[in-house]
């Protein structure tokens, strides 16, 4: 009885202290998203447009300044993403219209081929009328999402030029006299509280680091050089080209009838050399990378053509003729940039009151153009899961059942994709004959199997 | 024996805090000799008189007292008052039951009243949570926008509930707790609520008639009554008492008394006699491996029930005031 009495007294005194709210009402948010890049802004939009989350207080924190684009600039920017139809569907909640009005380029076909042999594979939709995916500049995506966010300003707040210096995690169990929310301390000294923190702060995520989520990561010894290319002559330009050189893949993605975007992944040293070249030499290097056959060896050529003949006996109608990409005449002014490449995967996407999405959770090589799409997929599924939780009256950050559902489903989707991309990168990083033969046969065989290609395209389109 | 019955009118306290129930029905008479203060004495006395009792006579066991409260039950929950929000603790199954009962309540109320407000589907509805305990069910209903009043006779549970909801400004405004009995509340709040929820409560009550009568008093005409409880069948004995309490320890031993379980047919008959119309009964099942509940066809073990208080038929020449919030377009007006 004695123990019970003291317990009751303790509860009563706790209650008295908490009768005045310890967290002021305007500082407690339902969801704070840390990081206002493509994925973070898309998350804010998606949550804001979700009917079951109407009335929840949502905040987006971004360290940079607001990216508005009243008029699309004349020159293309160098960082672009390939947006799959699945991601376009997510963005179609308002932002896609803005993107289409600004600037985007659909493409219908993709040709991927080897520099060390004649093997190639083409992906396209049945009748070449449907779009496979879209090339959109990253700036355009962010600007379109920002514009969409402005229409949601009544319950989605955005703070630009706001840097977070510290996160304080709550105790997972209810401990009296401690605040059960996540505390976010800003550089300007203010402290915010939230029931759920979503980390969308990129591959070097502070949220992930401070939450102590173990990450599997390694650096590829590669950097990507990006540039905007001016084509020699205008063309329909609805094909994406990628060639695997022994040093790394070089890709040309259409931006318009006269311009394309270059993404050339190569060793750090070669990347630096490329940046130093004058414009003419750089253009020559690009053209030769796409066109020259210097890496072919006789053995591989013979073996390759024999295999192709065998395949054409078995499956006469499949197999594609090799096309050559358009030649490049010049590059956009001041448009050569390089950035290092790596792979990263967080072993957990969630913790108590925390979830991470986008590059904070997974980072891939750009060779498959999937980085942004994986992030948008995270956004779509997390929104769905949070919407269900809210409709069931759950505390959003505490319902581990729903957060676990998000983690399981996304890991199931992302891990195979990341493994495949990493495998491709390693497979094509050599010109040793056995590996070349292996991948030549593999590529040629895959090219003759439409069902397999359709599966691959379907998976990448989600 | 009879003095024990009378003693239940007052708040008696049981000596032993742990409620070991280790025997089957057939030897329960021998248990009686050991446990002198146990409220089972009344049940057992009754059973010796009428070992094959079926039907409504069973309920007579509980109609002795004037109050719905059973002091033994109160004491039981007092000992566990601080454990309500330990998600891995004794009440874990109740927390996971929210996955069924919150949508059940929400969807049935939406059917009756239509969607009130995006993001807050139950906005504007007043709900009474009888036997709210630590607020496990009151909080989600509050988050869905309802004005929830949670009552429980165990004061420590109410304090725990208040403390837990005090951190969240949304809940602080919408969910209020009160340590009182349903009878006490019924005197103040005649026809005050759109819905009454009594989840996992009726199997702990002393007097079901009094309970039904009080529910009828506090509900607005056309208001909803939601009950989840355990059926009184052989299967519910095996799974609900033997498996759940003794073997798997899903709930602490002694939490439930098989004699107090009510079958859906009996409950339906009782409610109808108090002016309710039973609209839905659904079976529920707990999977101890996954810790999750699911709906099922059979009501043999757990079940959920939704009843609606009949609106009075207006007498000729008399004008009855309509409850203002029920005049919404698109809702069913014909309950009988």
PDB file of C-alpha atoms in Angstrom, chain B residues 56-323:
ATOM      1  CA  UNK B  56     -30.228 -15.790 -18.850  1.00  0.00           C
ATOM      2  CA  UNK B  57     -30.069 -17.425 -15.439  1.00  0.00           C
ATOM      3  CA  UNK B  58     -26.327 -17.012 -15.671  1.00  0.00           C
ATOM      4  CA  UNK B  59     -26.738 -13.291 -15.700  1.00  0.00           C
ATOM      5  CA  UNK B  60     -28.647 -13.405 -12.446  1.00  0.00           C
ATOM      6  CA  UNK B  61     -25.343 -14.007 -10.762  1.00  0.00           C
ATOM      7  CA  UNK B  62     -24.468 -10.415 -11.421  1.00  0.00           C
ATOM      8  CA  UNK B  63     -27.707  -8.642 -10.779  1.00  0.00           C
ATOM      9  CA  UNK B  64     -27.346  -8.756  -7.047  1.00  0.00           C
ATOM     10  CA  UNK B  65     -25.531  -5.490  -6.551  1.00  0.00           C
ATOM     11  CA  UNK B  66     -26.791  -2.018  -7.418  1.00  0.00           C
ATOM     12  CA  UNK B  67     -23.614  -1.017  -9.128  1.00  0.00           C
ATOM     13  CA  UNK B  68     -21.877  -2.189 -12.271  1.00  0.00           C
ATOM     14  CA  UNK B  69     -18.631  -2.370 -10.363  1.00  0.00           C
ATOM     15  CA  UNK B  70     -17.024  -5.461  -9.079  1.00  0.00           C
ATOM     16  CA  UNK B  71     -14.533  -4.495  -6.392  1.00  0.00           C
ATOM     17  CA  UNK B  72     -12.394  -7.518  -7.079  1.00  0.00           C
ATOM     18  CA  UNK B  73     -11.965  -6.397 -10.634  1.00  0.00           C
ATOM     19  CA  UNK B  74     -11.143  -2.863  -9.565  1.00  0.00           C
ATOM     20  CA  UNK B  75      -8.417  -4.093  -7.295  1.00  0.00           C
ATOM     21  CA  UNK B  76      -6.988  -6.269 -10.016  1.00  0.00           C
ATOM     22  CA  UNK B  77      -6.527  -3.340 -12.392  1.00  0.00           C
ATOM     23  CA  UNK B  78      -5.273  -1.040  -9.669  1.00  0.00           C
ATOM     24  CA  UNK B  79      -2.233  -3.245  -9.295  1.00  0.00           C
ATOM     25  CA  UNK B  80      -1.441  -2.926 -12.979  1.00  0.00           C
ATOM     26  CA  UNK B  81      -2.195   0.777 -13.324  1.00  0.00           C
ATOM     27  CA  UNK B  82       1.282   1.888 -14.283  1.00  0.00           C
ATOM     28  CA  UNK B  83       1.710  -0.766 -16.952  1.00  0.00           C
ATOM     29  CA  UNK B  84      -0.775   0.536 -19.491  1.00  0.00           C
ATOM     30  CA  UNK B  85       1.717   2.109 -21.847  1.00  0.00           C
ATOM     31  CA  UNK B  86       4.409  -0.521 -21.731  1.00  0.00           C
ATOM     32  CA  UNK B  87       3.976  -1.798 -25.260  1.00  0.00           C
ATOM     33  CA  UNK B  88       5.657  -5.089 -24.505  1.00  0.00           C
ATOM     34  CA  UNK B  89       3.911  -5.503 -21.159  1.00  0.00           C
ATOM     35  CA  UNK B  90       0.682  -7.003 -19.960  1.00  0.00           C
ATOM     36  CA  UNK B  91      -1.471  -4.783 -22.100  1.00  0.00           C
ATOM     37  CA  UNK B  92       0.301  -5.441 -25.390  1.00  0.00           C
ATOM     38  CA  UNK B  93      -2.682  -7.337 -26.784  1.00  0.00           C
ATOM     39  CA  UNK B  94      -4.949  -4.376 -26.057  1.00  0.00           C
ATOM     40  CA  UNK B  95      -2.631  -2.049 -27.933  1.00  0.00           C
ATOM     41  CA  UNK B  96      -2.647  -4.293 -30.985  1.00  0.00           C
ATOM     42  CA  UNK B  97      -6.429  -4.656 -30.719  1.00  0.00           C
ATOM     43  CA  UNK B  98      -6.626  -1.016 -31.702  1.00  0.00           C
ATOM     44  CA  UNK B  99      -5.935  -2.153 -35.274  1.00  0.00           C
ATOM     45  CA  UNK B 100      -9.399  -3.698 -35.279  1.00  0.00           C
ATOM     46  CA  UNK B 101     -11.467  -1.665 -32.906  1.00  0.00           C
ATOM     47  CA  UNK B 102     -10.467   1.821 -34.057  1.00  0.00           C
ATOM     48  CA  UNK B 103     -11.442   1.133 -37.701  1.00  0.00           C
ATOM     49  CA  UNK B 104     -14.597  -0.666 -36.457  1.00  0.00           C
ATOM     50  CA  UNK B 105     -15.705   2.348 -34.460  1.00  0.00           C
ATOM     51  CA  UNK B 106     -14.552   4.862 -37.022  1.00  0.00           C
ATOM     52  CA  UNK B 107     -16.200   3.178 -40.011  1.00  0.00           C
ATOM     53  CA  UNK B 108     -19.503   2.576 -38.267  1.00  0.00           C
ATOM     54  CA  UNK B 109     -19.641   6.159 -37.047  1.00  0.00           C
ATOM     55  CA  UNK B 110     -18.774   7.392 -40.521  1.00  0.00           C
ATOM     56  CA  UNK B 111     -21.616   5.304 -41.916  1.00  0.00           C
ATOM     57  CA  UNK B 112     -24.029   6.941 -39.542  1.00  0.00           C
ATOM     58  CA  UNK B 113     -22.764  10.488 -39.562  1.00  0.00           C
ATOM     59  CA  UNK B 114     -20.828  10.870 -42.815  1.00  0.00           C
ATOM     60  CA  UNK B 115     -17.329  12.262 -43.019  1.00  0.00           C
ATOM     61  CA  UNK B 116     -17.041  15.395 -40.937  1.00  0.00           C
ATOM     62  CA  UNK B 117     -13.718  16.875 -41.867  1.00  0.00           C
ATOM     63  CA  UNK B 118     -10.735  15.729 -43.873  1.00  0.00           C
ATOM     64  CA  UNK B 119      -7.981  14.551 -41.599  1.00  0.00           C
ATOM     65  CA  UNK B 120     -10.367  14.445 -38.631  1.00  0.00           C
ATOM     66  CA  UNK B 121     -13.062  11.988 -39.613  1.00  0.00           C
ATOM     67  CA  UNK B 122     -14.739  12.002 -36.194  1.00  0.00           C
ATOM     68  CA  UNK B 123     -14.669  15.738 -35.603  1.00  0.00           C
ATOM     69  CA  UNK B 124     -17.602  17.053 -33.598  1.00  0.00           C
ATOM     70  CA  UNK B 125     -18.631  13.675 -32.213  1.00  0.00           C
ATOM     71  CA  UNK B 126     -18.704  13.145 -28.455  1.00  0.00           C
ATOM     72  CA  UNK B 127     -17.566   9.695 -27.468  1.00  0.00           C
ATOM     73  CA  UNK B 128     -17.592   8.099 -24.018  1.00  0.00           C
ATOM     74  CA  UNK B 129     -14.946   5.453 -23.376  1.00  0.00           C
ATOM     75  CA  UNK B 130     -16.169   3.347 -20.461  1.00  0.00           C
ATOM     76  CA  UNK B 131     -13.384   1.572 -18.634  1.00  0.00           C
ATOM     77  CA  UNK B 132     -10.774   3.532 -20.500  1.00  0.00           C
ATOM     78  CA  UNK B 133      -7.902   2.258 -18.369  1.00  0.00           C
ATOM     79  CA  UNK B 134      -4.741   4.052 -19.420  1.00  0.00           C
ATOM     80  CA  UNK B 135      -6.391   5.618 -22.443  1.00  0.00           C
ATOM     81  CA  UNK B 136      -5.228   3.026 -24.932  1.00  0.00           C
ATOM     82  CA  UNK B 137      -8.386   3.414 -27.022  1.00  0.00           C
ATOM     83  CA  UNK B 138      -9.257   6.983 -26.087  1.00  0.00           C
ATOM     84  CA  UNK B 139      -6.111   8.432 -27.610  1.00  0.00           C
ATOM     85  CA  UNK B 140      -6.561   7.157 -31.180  1.00  0.00           C
ATOM     86  CA  UNK B 141     -10.208   8.225 -31.128  1.00  0.00           C
ATOM     87  CA  UNK B 142      -9.094  11.651 -29.974  1.00  0.00           C
ATOM     88  CA  UNK B 143      -6.526  11.829 -32.762  1.00  0.00           C
ATOM     89  CA  UNK B 144      -9.305  11.159 -35.242  1.00  0.00           C
ATOM     90  CA  UNK B 145     -10.959  14.349 -34.069  1.00  0.00           C
ATOM     91  CA  UNK B 146     -13.571  13.104 -31.617  1.00  0.00           C
ATOM     92  CA  UNK B 147     -14.268  14.699 -28.261  1.00  0.00           C
ATOM     93  CA  UNK B 148     -13.496  11.797 -25.971  1.00  0.00           C
ATOM     94  CA  UNK B 149     -14.400  11.396 -22.333  1.00  0.00           C
ATOM     95  CA  UNK B 150     -12.636   8.454 -20.744  1.00  0.00           C
ATOM     96  CA  UNK B 151     -13.916   7.127 -17.435  1.00  0.00           C
ATOM     97  CA  UNK B 152     -12.515   4.414 -15.211  1.00  0.00           C
ATOM     98  CA  UNK B 153     -13.115   3.622 -11.558  1.00  0.00           C
ATOM     99  CA  UNK B 154      -9.404   2.992 -10.947  1.00  0.00           C
ATOM    100  CA  UNK B 155      -7.947   6.390 -10.177  1.00  0.00           C
ATOM    101  CA  UNK B 156      -4.356   5.378 -10.830  1.00  0.00           C
ATOM    102  CA  UNK B 157      -5.243   4.320 -14.354  1.00  0.00           C
ATOM    103  CA  UNK B 158      -6.903   7.655 -14.974  1.00  0.00           C
ATOM    104  CA  UNK B 159      -3.821   9.486 -13.726  1.00  0.00           C
ATOM    105  CA  UNK B 160      -1.629   7.384 -16.001  1.00  0.00           C
ATOM    106  CA  UNK B 161      -3.914   8.198 -18.916  1.00  0.00           C
ATOM    107  CA  UNK B 162      -3.867  11.923 -18.161  1.00  0.00           C
ATOM    108  CA  UNK B 163      -0.107  11.958 -17.860  1.00  0.00           C
ATOM    109  CA  UNK B 164       0.389  10.126 -21.116  1.00  0.00           C
ATOM    110  CA  UNK B 165      -1.897  12.372 -23.103  1.00  0.00           C
ATOM    111  CA  UNK B 166      -0.662  15.566 -21.500  1.00  0.00           C
ATOM    112  CA  UNK B 167       2.387  15.875 -23.746  1.00  0.00           C
ATOM    113  CA  UNK B 168       0.424  16.159 -26.945  1.00  0.00           C
ATOM    114  CA  UNK B 169      -1.465  19.447 -27.297  1.00  0.00           C
ATOM    115  CA  UNK B 170      -3.965  17.860 -29.715  1.00  0.00           C
ATOM    116  CA  UNK B 171      -4.916  15.182 -27.240  1.00  0.00           C
ATOM    117  CA  UNK B 172      -4.926  17.513 -24.289  1.00  0.00           C
ATOM    118  CA  UNK B 173      -7.779  19.456 -25.841  1.00  0.00           C
ATOM    119  CA  UNK B 174      -9.825  16.575 -27.096  1.00  0.00           C
ATOM    120  CA  UNK B 175      -9.461  13.769 -24.589  1.00  0.00           C
ATOM    121  CA  UNK B 176     -10.571  14.210 -20.994  1.00  0.00           C
ATOM    122  CA  UNK B 177     -10.449  11.643 -18.260  1.00  0.00           C
ATOM    123  CA  UNK B 178     -12.507  11.226 -15.152  1.00  0.00           C
ATOM    124  CA  UNK B 179     -12.183   8.754 -12.322  1.00  0.00           C
ATOM    125  CA  UNK B 180     -15.786   7.761 -11.740  1.00  0.00           C
ATOM    126  CA  UNK B 181     -18.292   5.043 -12.448  1.00  0.00           C
ATOM    127  CA  UNK B 182     -20.738   4.934 -15.306  1.00  0.00           C
ATOM    128  CA  UNK B 183     -23.661   5.384 -12.923  1.00  0.00           C
ATOM    129  CA  UNK B 184     -22.183   8.590 -11.537  1.00  0.00           C
ATOM    130  CA  UNK B 185     -21.614   9.937 -15.010  1.00  0.00           C
ATOM    131  CA  UNK B 186     -25.073   8.945 -16.188  1.00  0.00           C
ATOM    132  CA  UNK B 187     -26.605  11.310 -13.680  1.00  0.00           C
ATOM    133  CA  UNK B 188     -24.769  14.308 -15.193  1.00  0.00           C
ATOM    134  CA  UNK B 189     -24.687  13.509 -18.855  1.00  0.00           C
ATOM    135  CA  UNK B 190     -28.155  12.507 -19.952  1.00  0.00           C
ATOM    136  CA  UNK B 191     -28.177  11.981 -23.678  1.00  0.00           C
ATOM    137  CA  UNK B 192     -24.823  13.667 -23.975  1.00  0.00           C
ATOM    138  CA  UNK B 193     -22.854  11.371 -26.240  1.00  0.00           C
ATOM    139  CA  UNK B 194     -22.975  10.327 -29.863  1.00  0.00           C
ATOM    140  CA  UNK B 195     -21.237   7.062 -29.057  1.00  0.00           C
ATOM    141  CA  UNK B 196     -20.315   4.921 -26.076  1.00  0.00           C
ATOM    142  CA  UNK B 197     -17.416   2.515 -26.300  1.00  0.00           C
ATOM    143  CA  UNK B 198     -17.073  -0.311 -23.783  1.00  0.00           C
ATOM    144  CA  UNK B 199     -14.175  -2.351 -25.016  1.00  0.00           C
ATOM    145  CA  UNK B 200     -13.085  -5.371 -22.986  1.00  0.00           C
ATOM    146  CA  UNK B 201     -15.222  -4.109 -20.149  1.00  0.00           C
ATOM    147  CA  UNK B 202     -18.468  -6.091 -19.881  1.00  0.00           C
ATOM    148  CA  UNK B 203     -16.633  -9.237 -18.871  1.00  0.00           C
ATOM    149  CA  UNK B 204     -15.399  -7.402 -15.766  1.00  0.00           C
ATOM    150  CA  UNK B 205     -18.708  -5.913 -14.655  1.00  0.00           C
ATOM    151  CA  UNK B 206     -20.886  -6.883 -11.752  1.00  0.00           C
ATOM    152  CA  UNK B 207     -24.249  -5.874 -13.203  1.00  0.00           C
ATOM    153  CA  UNK B 208     -24.915  -5.873 -16.919  1.00  0.00           C
ATOM    154  CA  UNK B 209     -28.469  -4.613 -16.634  1.00  0.00           C
ATOM    155  CA  UNK B 210     -27.343  -1.507 -14.808  1.00  0.00           C
ATOM    156  CA  UNK B 211     -24.629  -1.043 -17.401  1.00  0.00           C
ATOM    157  CA  UNK B 212     -27.067  -1.277 -20.313  1.00  0.00           C
ATOM    158  CA  UNK B 213     -29.466   1.076 -18.598  1.00  0.00           C
ATOM    159  CA  UNK B 214     -26.752   3.678 -18.004  1.00  0.00           C
ATOM    160  CA  UNK B 215     -25.562   3.424 -21.596  1.00  0.00           C
ATOM    161  CA  UNK B 216     -29.077   4.012 -22.740  1.00  0.00           C
ATOM    162  CA  UNK B 217     -29.274   7.106 -20.557  1.00  0.00           C
ATOM    163  CA  UNK B 218     -26.047   8.743 -21.709  1.00  0.00           C
ATOM    164  CA  UNK B 219     -26.525   8.146 -25.399  1.00  0.00           C
ATOM    165  CA  UNK B 220     -28.274  10.520 -27.705  1.00  0.00           C
ATOM    166  CA  UNK B 221     -31.142   8.901 -29.591  1.00  0.00           C
ATOM    167  CA  UNK B 222     -29.687   7.164 -32.596  1.00  0.00           C
ATOM    168  CA  UNK B 223     -26.319   7.063 -30.858  1.00  0.00           C
ATOM    169  CA  UNK B 224     -23.972   4.090 -31.165  1.00  0.00           C
ATOM    170  CA  UNK B 225     -22.829   1.617 -28.555  1.00  0.00           C
ATOM    171  CA  UNK B 226     -19.651  -0.347 -29.282  1.00  0.00           C
ATOM    172  CA  UNK B 227     -18.771  -3.364 -27.191  1.00  0.00           C
ATOM    173  CA  UNK B 228     -15.896  -5.777 -27.572  1.00  0.00           C
ATOM    174  CA  UNK B 229     -15.834  -8.724 -25.254  1.00  0.00           C
ATOM    175  CA  UNK B 230     -15.363 -12.464 -24.975  1.00  0.00           C
ATOM    176  CA  UNK B 231     -17.967 -15.115 -25.718  1.00  0.00           C
ATOM    177  CA  UNK B 232     -18.937 -17.719 -23.161  1.00  0.00           C
ATOM    178  CA  UNK B 233     -18.149 -20.973 -24.921  1.00  0.00           C
ATOM    179  CA  UNK B 234     -15.968 -23.995 -24.386  1.00  0.00           C
ATOM    180  CA  UNK B 235     -13.623 -22.614 -26.987  1.00  0.00           C
ATOM    181  CA  UNK B 236     -13.314 -19.312 -25.169  1.00  0.00           C
ATOM    182  CA  UNK B 237     -12.456 -21.207 -21.998  1.00  0.00           C
ATOM    183  CA  UNK B 238      -9.720 -23.114 -23.746  1.00  0.00           C
ATOM    184  CA  UNK B 239      -8.256 -20.170 -25.605  1.00  0.00           C
ATOM    185  CA  UNK B 240      -9.289 -17.269 -23.445  1.00  0.00           C
ATOM    186  CA  UNK B 241      -8.491 -18.626 -20.031  1.00  0.00           C
ATOM    187  CA  UNK B 242      -6.290 -21.688 -20.282  1.00  0.00           C
ATOM    188  CA  UNK B 243      -4.149 -20.685 -23.253  1.00  0.00           C
ATOM    189  CA  UNK B 244      -4.126 -16.933 -22.845  1.00  0.00           C
ATOM    190  CA  UNK B 245      -3.686 -16.700 -19.106  1.00  0.00           C
ATOM    191  CA  UNK B 246      -1.959 -19.861 -18.038  1.00  0.00           C
ATOM    192  CA  UNK B 247       0.008 -21.219 -20.946  1.00  0.00           C
ATOM    193  CA  UNK B 248       0.990 -18.267 -23.089  1.00  0.00           C
ATOM    194  CA  UNK B 249       0.632 -15.495 -20.500  1.00  0.00           C
ATOM    195  CA  UNK B 250      -0.812 -13.116 -23.035  1.00  0.00           C
ATOM    196  CA  UNK B 251      -2.765 -11.563 -20.168  1.00  0.00           C
ATOM    197  CA  UNK B 252      -1.913 -11.916 -16.498  1.00  0.00           C
ATOM    198  CA  UNK B 253      -3.429 -14.898 -14.714  1.00  0.00           C
ATOM    199  CA  UNK B 254      -6.773 -14.146 -13.180  1.00  0.00           C
ATOM    200  CA  UNK B 255      -7.610 -11.268 -15.510  1.00  0.00           C
ATOM    201  CA  UNK B 256     -10.716 -12.995 -16.762  1.00  0.00           C
ATOM    202  CA  UNK B 257     -13.462 -14.986 -15.108  1.00  0.00           C
ATOM    203  CA  UNK B 258     -15.177 -17.365 -17.510  1.00  0.00           C
ATOM    204  CA  UNK B 259     -18.444 -17.077 -15.638  1.00  0.00           C
ATOM    205  CA  UNK B 260     -18.632 -13.422 -16.505  1.00  0.00           C
ATOM    206  CA  UNK B 261     -18.248 -13.887 -20.230  1.00  0.00           C
ATOM    207  CA  UNK B 262     -21.356 -13.088 -22.216  1.00  0.00           C
ATOM    208  CA  UNK B 263     -22.479 -14.677 -25.426  1.00  0.00           C
ATOM    209  CA  UNK B 264     -23.454 -12.358 -28.277  1.00  0.00           C
ATOM    210  CA  UNK B 265     -26.984 -13.731 -28.257  1.00  0.00           C
ATOM    211  CA  UNK B 266     -27.443 -12.920 -24.570  1.00  0.00           C
ATOM    212  CA  UNK B 267     -25.900  -9.524 -24.990  1.00  0.00           C
ATOM    213  CA  UNK B 268     -28.094  -8.797 -27.970  1.00  0.00           C
ATOM    214  CA  UNK B 269     -31.212  -9.845 -26.070  1.00  0.00           C
ATOM    215  CA  UNK B 270     -30.214  -7.698 -23.142  1.00  0.00           C
ATOM    216  CA  UNK B 271     -29.526  -4.642 -25.249  1.00  0.00           C
ATOM    217  CA  UNK B 272     -32.736  -5.002 -27.207  1.00  0.00           C
ATOM    218  CA  UNK B 273     -34.648  -5.050 -23.955  1.00  0.00           C
ATOM    219  CA  UNK B 274     -33.096  -1.706 -23.106  1.00  0.00           C
ATOM    220  CA  UNK B 275     -34.040  -0.009 -26.337  1.00  0.00           C
ATOM    221  CA  UNK B 276     -31.086  -0.816 -28.554  1.00  0.00           C
ATOM    222  CA  UNK B 277     -31.004  -2.317 -31.982  1.00  0.00           C
ATOM    223  CA  UNK B 278     -27.964  -4.481 -32.667  1.00  0.00           C
ATOM    224  CA  UNK B 279     -26.601  -3.527 -36.027  1.00  0.00           C
ATOM    225  CA  UNK B 280     -23.469  -5.671 -36.351  1.00  0.00           C
ATOM    226  CA  UNK B 281     -21.620  -8.463 -34.580  1.00  0.00           C
ATOM    227  CA  UNK B 282     -18.195  -9.577 -35.810  1.00  0.00           C
ATOM    228  CA  UNK B 283     -15.842 -12.231 -34.551  1.00  0.00           C
ATOM    229  CA  UNK B 284     -12.233 -11.389 -33.668  1.00  0.00           C
ATOM    230  CA  UNK B 285      -9.214 -13.584 -33.204  1.00  0.00           C
ATOM    231  CA  UNK B 286      -5.804 -13.036 -31.656  1.00  0.00           C
ATOM    232  CA  UNK B 287      -2.732 -14.679 -33.127  1.00  0.00           C
ATOM    233  CA  UNK B 288      -0.195 -15.081 -30.332  1.00  0.00           C
ATOM    234  CA  UNK B 289       2.652 -15.705 -32.758  1.00  0.00           C
ATOM    235  CA  UNK B 290       2.337 -12.412 -34.590  1.00  0.00           C
ATOM    236  CA  UNK B 291       0.690 -10.525 -31.736  1.00  0.00           C
ATOM    237  CA  UNK B 292      -1.951  -9.309 -34.176  1.00  0.00           C
ATOM    238  CA  UNK B 293      -5.727  -9.420 -34.187  1.00  0.00           C
ATOM    239  CA  UNK B 294      -7.874 -10.229 -37.184  1.00  0.00           C
ATOM    240  CA  UNK B 295     -11.534 -10.376 -38.033  1.00  0.00           C
ATOM    241  CA  UNK B 296     -13.078 -13.772 -38.429  1.00  0.00           C
ATOM    242  CA  UNK B 297     -16.434 -15.359 -39.140  1.00  0.00           C
ATOM    243  CA  UNK B 298     -16.846 -17.158 -35.855  1.00  0.00           C
ATOM    244  CA  UNK B 299     -17.719 -15.257 -32.678  1.00  0.00           C
ATOM    245  CA  UNK B 300     -16.728 -18.218 -30.540  1.00  0.00           C
ATOM    246  CA  UNK B 301     -13.956 -16.419 -28.674  1.00  0.00           C
ATOM    247  CA  UNK B 302     -13.766 -12.655 -29.066  1.00  0.00           C
ATOM    248  CA  UNK B 303     -16.328 -10.491 -30.750  1.00  0.00           C
ATOM    249  CA  UNK B 304     -17.214  -6.883 -31.405  1.00  0.00           C
ATOM    250  CA  UNK B 305     -20.751  -5.547 -31.366  1.00  0.00           C
ATOM    251  CA  UNK B 306     -22.304  -2.343 -32.637  1.00  0.00           C
ATOM    252  CA  UNK B 307     -25.735  -1.355 -31.349  1.00  0.00           C
ATOM    253  CA  UNK B 308     -27.755   1.769 -31.948  1.00  0.00           C
ATOM    254  CA  UNK B 309     -30.103   3.355 -29.453  1.00  0.00           C
ATOM    255  CA  UNK B 310     -33.518   3.491 -30.953  1.00  0.00           C
ATOM    256  CA  UNK B 311     -34.964   6.893 -31.420  1.00  0.00           C
ATOM    257  CA  UNK B 312     -38.287   7.314 -29.639  1.00  0.00           C
ATOM    258  CA  UNK B 313     -41.287   7.078 -31.895  1.00  0.00           C
ATOM    259  CA  UNK B 314     -43.011  10.462 -31.608  1.00  0.00           C
ATOM    260  CA  UNK B 315     -46.456  10.178 -30.050  1.00  0.00           C
ATOM    261  CA  UNK B 316     -49.254  11.799 -32.007  1.00  0.00           C
ATOM    262  CA  UNK B 317     -49.610  15.385 -30.887  1.00  0.00           C
ATOM    263  CA  UNK B 318     -46.205  15.479 -29.218  1.00  0.00           C
ATOM    264  CA  UNK B 319     -43.115  17.125 -30.607  1.00  0.00           C
ATOM    265  CA  UNK B 320     -39.797  15.506 -29.711  1.00  0.00           C
ATOM    266  CA  UNK B 321     -36.645  17.603 -30.045  1.00  0.00           C
ATOM    267  CA  UNK B 322     -34.281  16.072 -32.566  1.00  0.00           C
ATOM    268  CA  UNK B 323     -30.660  15.772 -31.599  1.00  0.00           C
TER     269      UNK B 323
END
